[in-house]
mmCIF file of C-alpha atoms in Angstrom:
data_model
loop_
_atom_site.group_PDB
_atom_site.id
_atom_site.type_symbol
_atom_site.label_atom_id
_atom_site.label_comp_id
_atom_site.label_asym_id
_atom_site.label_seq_id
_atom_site.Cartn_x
_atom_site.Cartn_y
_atom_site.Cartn_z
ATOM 1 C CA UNK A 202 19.342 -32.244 -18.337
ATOM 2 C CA UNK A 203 19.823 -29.713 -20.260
ATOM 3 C CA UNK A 204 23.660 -28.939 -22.225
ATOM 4 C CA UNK A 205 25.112 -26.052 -21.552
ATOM 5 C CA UNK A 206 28.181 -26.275 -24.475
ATOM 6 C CA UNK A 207 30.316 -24.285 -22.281
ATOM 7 C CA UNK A 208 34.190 -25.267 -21.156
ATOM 8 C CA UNK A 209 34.641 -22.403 -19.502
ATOM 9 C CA UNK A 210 36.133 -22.809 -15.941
ATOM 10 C CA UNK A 211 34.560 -21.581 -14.117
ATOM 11 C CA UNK A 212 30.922 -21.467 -15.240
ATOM 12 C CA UNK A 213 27.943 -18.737 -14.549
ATOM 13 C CA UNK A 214 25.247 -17.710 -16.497
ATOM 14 C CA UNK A 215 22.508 -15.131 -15.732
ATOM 15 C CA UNK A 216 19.163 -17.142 -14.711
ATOM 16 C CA UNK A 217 16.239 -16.473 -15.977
ATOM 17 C CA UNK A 218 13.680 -19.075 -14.758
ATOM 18 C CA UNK A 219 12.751 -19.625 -11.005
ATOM 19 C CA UNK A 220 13.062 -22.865 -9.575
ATOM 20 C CA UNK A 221 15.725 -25.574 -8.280
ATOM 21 C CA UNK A 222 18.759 -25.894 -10.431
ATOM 22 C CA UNK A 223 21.201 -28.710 -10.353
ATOM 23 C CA UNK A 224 24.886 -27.870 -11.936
ATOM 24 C CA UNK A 225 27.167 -30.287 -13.015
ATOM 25 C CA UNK A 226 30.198 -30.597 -15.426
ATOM 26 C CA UNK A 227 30.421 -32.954 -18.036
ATOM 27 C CA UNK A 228 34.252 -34.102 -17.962
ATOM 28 C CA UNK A 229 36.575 -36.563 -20.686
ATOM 29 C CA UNK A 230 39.687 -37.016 -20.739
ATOM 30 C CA UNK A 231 41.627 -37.975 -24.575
ATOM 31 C CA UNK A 232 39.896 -41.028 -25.458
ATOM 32 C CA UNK A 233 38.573 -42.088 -21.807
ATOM 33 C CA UNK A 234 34.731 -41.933 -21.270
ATOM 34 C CA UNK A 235 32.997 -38.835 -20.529
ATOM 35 C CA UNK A 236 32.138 -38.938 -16.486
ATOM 36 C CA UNK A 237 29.988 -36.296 -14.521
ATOM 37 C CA UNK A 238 31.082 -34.410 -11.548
ATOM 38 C CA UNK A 239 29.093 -34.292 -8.293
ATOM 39 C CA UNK A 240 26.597 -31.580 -8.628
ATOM 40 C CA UNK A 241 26.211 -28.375 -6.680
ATOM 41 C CA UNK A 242 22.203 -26.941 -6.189
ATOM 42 C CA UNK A 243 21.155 -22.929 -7.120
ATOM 43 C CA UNK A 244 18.249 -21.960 -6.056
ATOM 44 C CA UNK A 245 16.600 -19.256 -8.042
ATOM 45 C CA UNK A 246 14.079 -16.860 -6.564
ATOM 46 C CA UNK A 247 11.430 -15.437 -8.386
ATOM 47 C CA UNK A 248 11.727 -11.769 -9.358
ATOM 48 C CA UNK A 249 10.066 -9.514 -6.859
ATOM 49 C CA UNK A 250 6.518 -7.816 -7.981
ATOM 50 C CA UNK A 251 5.115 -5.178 -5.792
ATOM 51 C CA UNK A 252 1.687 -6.217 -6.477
ATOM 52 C CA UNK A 253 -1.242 -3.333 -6.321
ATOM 53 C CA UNK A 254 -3.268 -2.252 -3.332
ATOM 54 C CA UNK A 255 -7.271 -1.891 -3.746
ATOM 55 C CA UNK A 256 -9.808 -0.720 -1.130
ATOM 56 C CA UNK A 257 -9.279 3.399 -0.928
ATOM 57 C CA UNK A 258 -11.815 5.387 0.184
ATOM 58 C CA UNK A 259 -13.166 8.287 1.921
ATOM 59 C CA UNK A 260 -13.918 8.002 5.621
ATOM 60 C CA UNK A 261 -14.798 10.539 8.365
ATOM 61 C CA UNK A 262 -11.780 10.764 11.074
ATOM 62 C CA UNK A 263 -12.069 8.744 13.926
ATOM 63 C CA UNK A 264 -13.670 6.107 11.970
ATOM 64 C CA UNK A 265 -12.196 2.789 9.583
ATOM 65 C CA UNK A 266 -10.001 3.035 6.724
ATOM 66 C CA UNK A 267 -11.737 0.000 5.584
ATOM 67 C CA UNK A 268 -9.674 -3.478 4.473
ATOM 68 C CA UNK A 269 -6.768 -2.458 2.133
ATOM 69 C CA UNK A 270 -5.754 -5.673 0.400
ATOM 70 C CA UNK A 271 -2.404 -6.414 -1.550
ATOM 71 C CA UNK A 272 -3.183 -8.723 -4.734
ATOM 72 C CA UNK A 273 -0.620 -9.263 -7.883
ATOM 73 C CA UNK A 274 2.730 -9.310 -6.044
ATOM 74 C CA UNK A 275 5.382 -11.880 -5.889
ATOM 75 C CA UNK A 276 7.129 -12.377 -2.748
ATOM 76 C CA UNK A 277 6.551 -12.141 0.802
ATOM 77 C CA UNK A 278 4.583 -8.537 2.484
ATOM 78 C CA UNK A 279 7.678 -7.114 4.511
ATOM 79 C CA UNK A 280 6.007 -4.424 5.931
ATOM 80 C CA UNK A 281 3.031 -2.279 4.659
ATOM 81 C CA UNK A 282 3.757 2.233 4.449
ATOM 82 C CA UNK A 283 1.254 5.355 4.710
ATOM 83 C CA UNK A 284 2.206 8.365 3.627
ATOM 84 C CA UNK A 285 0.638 12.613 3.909
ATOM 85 C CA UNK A 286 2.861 13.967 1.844
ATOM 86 C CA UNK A 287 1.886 12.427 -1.533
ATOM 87 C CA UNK A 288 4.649 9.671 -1.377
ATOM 88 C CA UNK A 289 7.844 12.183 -0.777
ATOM 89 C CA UNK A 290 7.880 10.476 2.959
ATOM 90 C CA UNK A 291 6.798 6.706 4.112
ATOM 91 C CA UNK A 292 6.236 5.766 7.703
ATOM 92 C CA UNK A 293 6.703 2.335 8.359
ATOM 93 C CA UNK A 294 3.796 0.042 9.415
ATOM 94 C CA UNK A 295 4.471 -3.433 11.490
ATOM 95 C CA UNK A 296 2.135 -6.148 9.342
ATOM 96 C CA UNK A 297 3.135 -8.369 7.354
ATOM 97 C CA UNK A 298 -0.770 -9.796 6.459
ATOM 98 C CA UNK A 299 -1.896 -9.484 3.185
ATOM 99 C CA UNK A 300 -5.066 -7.037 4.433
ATOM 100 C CA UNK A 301 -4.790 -3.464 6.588
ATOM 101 C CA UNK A 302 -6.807 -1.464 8.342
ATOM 102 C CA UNK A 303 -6.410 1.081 11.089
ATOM 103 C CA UNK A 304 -8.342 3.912 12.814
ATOM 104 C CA UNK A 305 -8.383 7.234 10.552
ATOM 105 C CA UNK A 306 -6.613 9.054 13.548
ATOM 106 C CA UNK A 307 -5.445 12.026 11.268
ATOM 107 C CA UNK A 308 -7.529 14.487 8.350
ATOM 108 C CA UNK A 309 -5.953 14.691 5.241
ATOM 109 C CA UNK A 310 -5.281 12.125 1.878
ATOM 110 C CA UNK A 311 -3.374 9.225 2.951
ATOM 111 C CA UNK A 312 -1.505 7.183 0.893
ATOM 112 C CA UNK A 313 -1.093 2.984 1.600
ATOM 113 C CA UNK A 314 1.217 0.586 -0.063
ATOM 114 C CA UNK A 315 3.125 -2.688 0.778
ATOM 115 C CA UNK A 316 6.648 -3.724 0.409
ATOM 116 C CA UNK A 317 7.372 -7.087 -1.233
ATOM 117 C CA UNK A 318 10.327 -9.525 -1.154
ATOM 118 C CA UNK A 319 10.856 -12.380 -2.555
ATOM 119 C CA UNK A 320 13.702 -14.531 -1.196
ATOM 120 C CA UNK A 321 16.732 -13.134 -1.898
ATOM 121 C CA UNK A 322 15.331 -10.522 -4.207
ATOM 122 C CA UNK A 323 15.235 -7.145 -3.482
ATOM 123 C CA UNK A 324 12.593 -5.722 -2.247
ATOM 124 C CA UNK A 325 9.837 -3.646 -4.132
ATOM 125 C CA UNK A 326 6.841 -1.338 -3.454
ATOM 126 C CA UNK A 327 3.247 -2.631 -4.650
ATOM 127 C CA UNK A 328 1.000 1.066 -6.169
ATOM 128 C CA UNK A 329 -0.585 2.215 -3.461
ATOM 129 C CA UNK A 330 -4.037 3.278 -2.740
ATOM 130 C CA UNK A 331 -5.916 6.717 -1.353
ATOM 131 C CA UNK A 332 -7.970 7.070 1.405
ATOM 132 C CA UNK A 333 -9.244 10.543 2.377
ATOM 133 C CA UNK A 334 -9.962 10.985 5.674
ATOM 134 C CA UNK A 335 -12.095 13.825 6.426
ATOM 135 C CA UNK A 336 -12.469 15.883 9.581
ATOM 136 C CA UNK A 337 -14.462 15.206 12.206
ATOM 137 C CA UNK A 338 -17.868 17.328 11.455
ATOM 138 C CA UNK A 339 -18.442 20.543 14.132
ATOM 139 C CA UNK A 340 -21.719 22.018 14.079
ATOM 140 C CA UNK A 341 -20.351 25.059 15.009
ATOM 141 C CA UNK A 342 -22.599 28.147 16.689
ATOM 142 C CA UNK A 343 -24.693 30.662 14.928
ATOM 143 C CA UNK A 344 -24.618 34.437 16.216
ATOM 144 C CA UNK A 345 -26.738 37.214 15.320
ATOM 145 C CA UNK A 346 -30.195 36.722 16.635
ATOM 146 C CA UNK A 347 -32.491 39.474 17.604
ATOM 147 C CA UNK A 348 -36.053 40.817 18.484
ATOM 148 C CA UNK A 349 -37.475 41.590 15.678
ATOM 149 C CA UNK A 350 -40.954 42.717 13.996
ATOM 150 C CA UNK A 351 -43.389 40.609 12.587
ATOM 151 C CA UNK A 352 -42.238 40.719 8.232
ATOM 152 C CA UNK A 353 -39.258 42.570 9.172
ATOM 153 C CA UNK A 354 -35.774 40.540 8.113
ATOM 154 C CA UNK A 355 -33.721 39.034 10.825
ATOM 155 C CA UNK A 356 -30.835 40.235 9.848
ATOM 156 C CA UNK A 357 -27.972 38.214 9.112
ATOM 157 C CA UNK A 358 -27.510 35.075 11.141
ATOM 158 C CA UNK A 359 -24.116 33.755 11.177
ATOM 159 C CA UNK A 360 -21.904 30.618 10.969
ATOM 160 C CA UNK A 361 -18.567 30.062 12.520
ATOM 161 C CA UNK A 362 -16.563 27.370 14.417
ATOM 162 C CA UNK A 363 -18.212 24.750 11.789
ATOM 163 C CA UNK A 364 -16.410 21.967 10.565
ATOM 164 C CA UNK A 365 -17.562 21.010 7.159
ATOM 165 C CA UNK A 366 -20.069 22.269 4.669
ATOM 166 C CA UNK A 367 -23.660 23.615 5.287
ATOM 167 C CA UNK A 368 -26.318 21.409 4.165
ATOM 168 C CA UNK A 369 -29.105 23.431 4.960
ATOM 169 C CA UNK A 370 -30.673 25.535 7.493
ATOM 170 C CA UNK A 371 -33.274 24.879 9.845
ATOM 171 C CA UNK A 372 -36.116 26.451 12.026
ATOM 172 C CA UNK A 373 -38.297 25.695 14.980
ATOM 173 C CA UNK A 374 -41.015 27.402 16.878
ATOM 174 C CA UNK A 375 -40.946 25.152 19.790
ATOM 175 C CA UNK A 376 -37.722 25.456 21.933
ATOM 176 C CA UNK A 377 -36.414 22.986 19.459
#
């Protein structure tokens, strides 16, 4: 045990070390001997860490974010969050596992985190992680063909209703 060398009535201190406390006073009275009272348990949570989350990437919509997984925190996974915005709005996500995925349903930079608690801690964010989800690719339709004469140009053959970037253009001879 350890002494506190406090009277006071009654007692409290600020604790700084998880674990399972047993409290007792130490009481004499004049010359009598010194006789302890029953003792009363506090349990002391650990302090809450958020942890970090690891695993963003980039995947095309429609497809895997991949595993997210929490590591570092202390406490229990209340829920995990996404967010579009850049973390100015969290939508609430029903696991409490220590790994998520989910479908990329939506284009745009997603932001995942988890929210810790330990006992009766408050509860903390871990740092989240980034996964862009790009759109879907569209191939689009190309306009502008013509008949033409052999070495003349062919004019300018156009692009639109594409989703994503050109790679490269192609030709065929044979119906394709």
């Amino acid at each position: 045990s350890t002494n506190t060398a406090s009277p006071a009535n009654p007692y409290s201190e600020t604790a700084s070390t998880a674990g399972t406390w047993l409290y007792r006073a130490v009481v004499k009275s004049g010359t009598c001997s010194a006789v302890a009272s029953s003792s009363t348990t506090v349990t002391v949570d650990p302090a809450t860490v958020g942890g970090s989350v690891s695993g963003g990437t980039s995947v095309c919509e429609g497809l895997s974010t991949g595993t997210l997984t929490l590591s570092g925190n202390t406490g229990a996974i209340q829920n995990w969050e996404k967010s579009s915005n850049g973390g100015t709005n969290w939508t609430n996500i029903a696991s409490t596992a220590s790994t998520y995925s989910e479908t990329a349903s939506t284009a745009g930079t997603w932001l995942y985190r988890a929210v810790v608690k330990s006992g009766t801690c408050s509860a903390v964010a871990s740092s989240s992680t980034t996964v862009t989800v790009d759109p879907t690719t569209v191939g689009g339709s190309v306009s502008g063909g013509s008949t033409i004469c052999q070495n003349s140009s062919t004019g300018n053959l156009t692009l639109s209703g594409n989703t994503g970037a050109i790679q490269n253009w192609e030709k065929s001879n044979n119906g394709g």
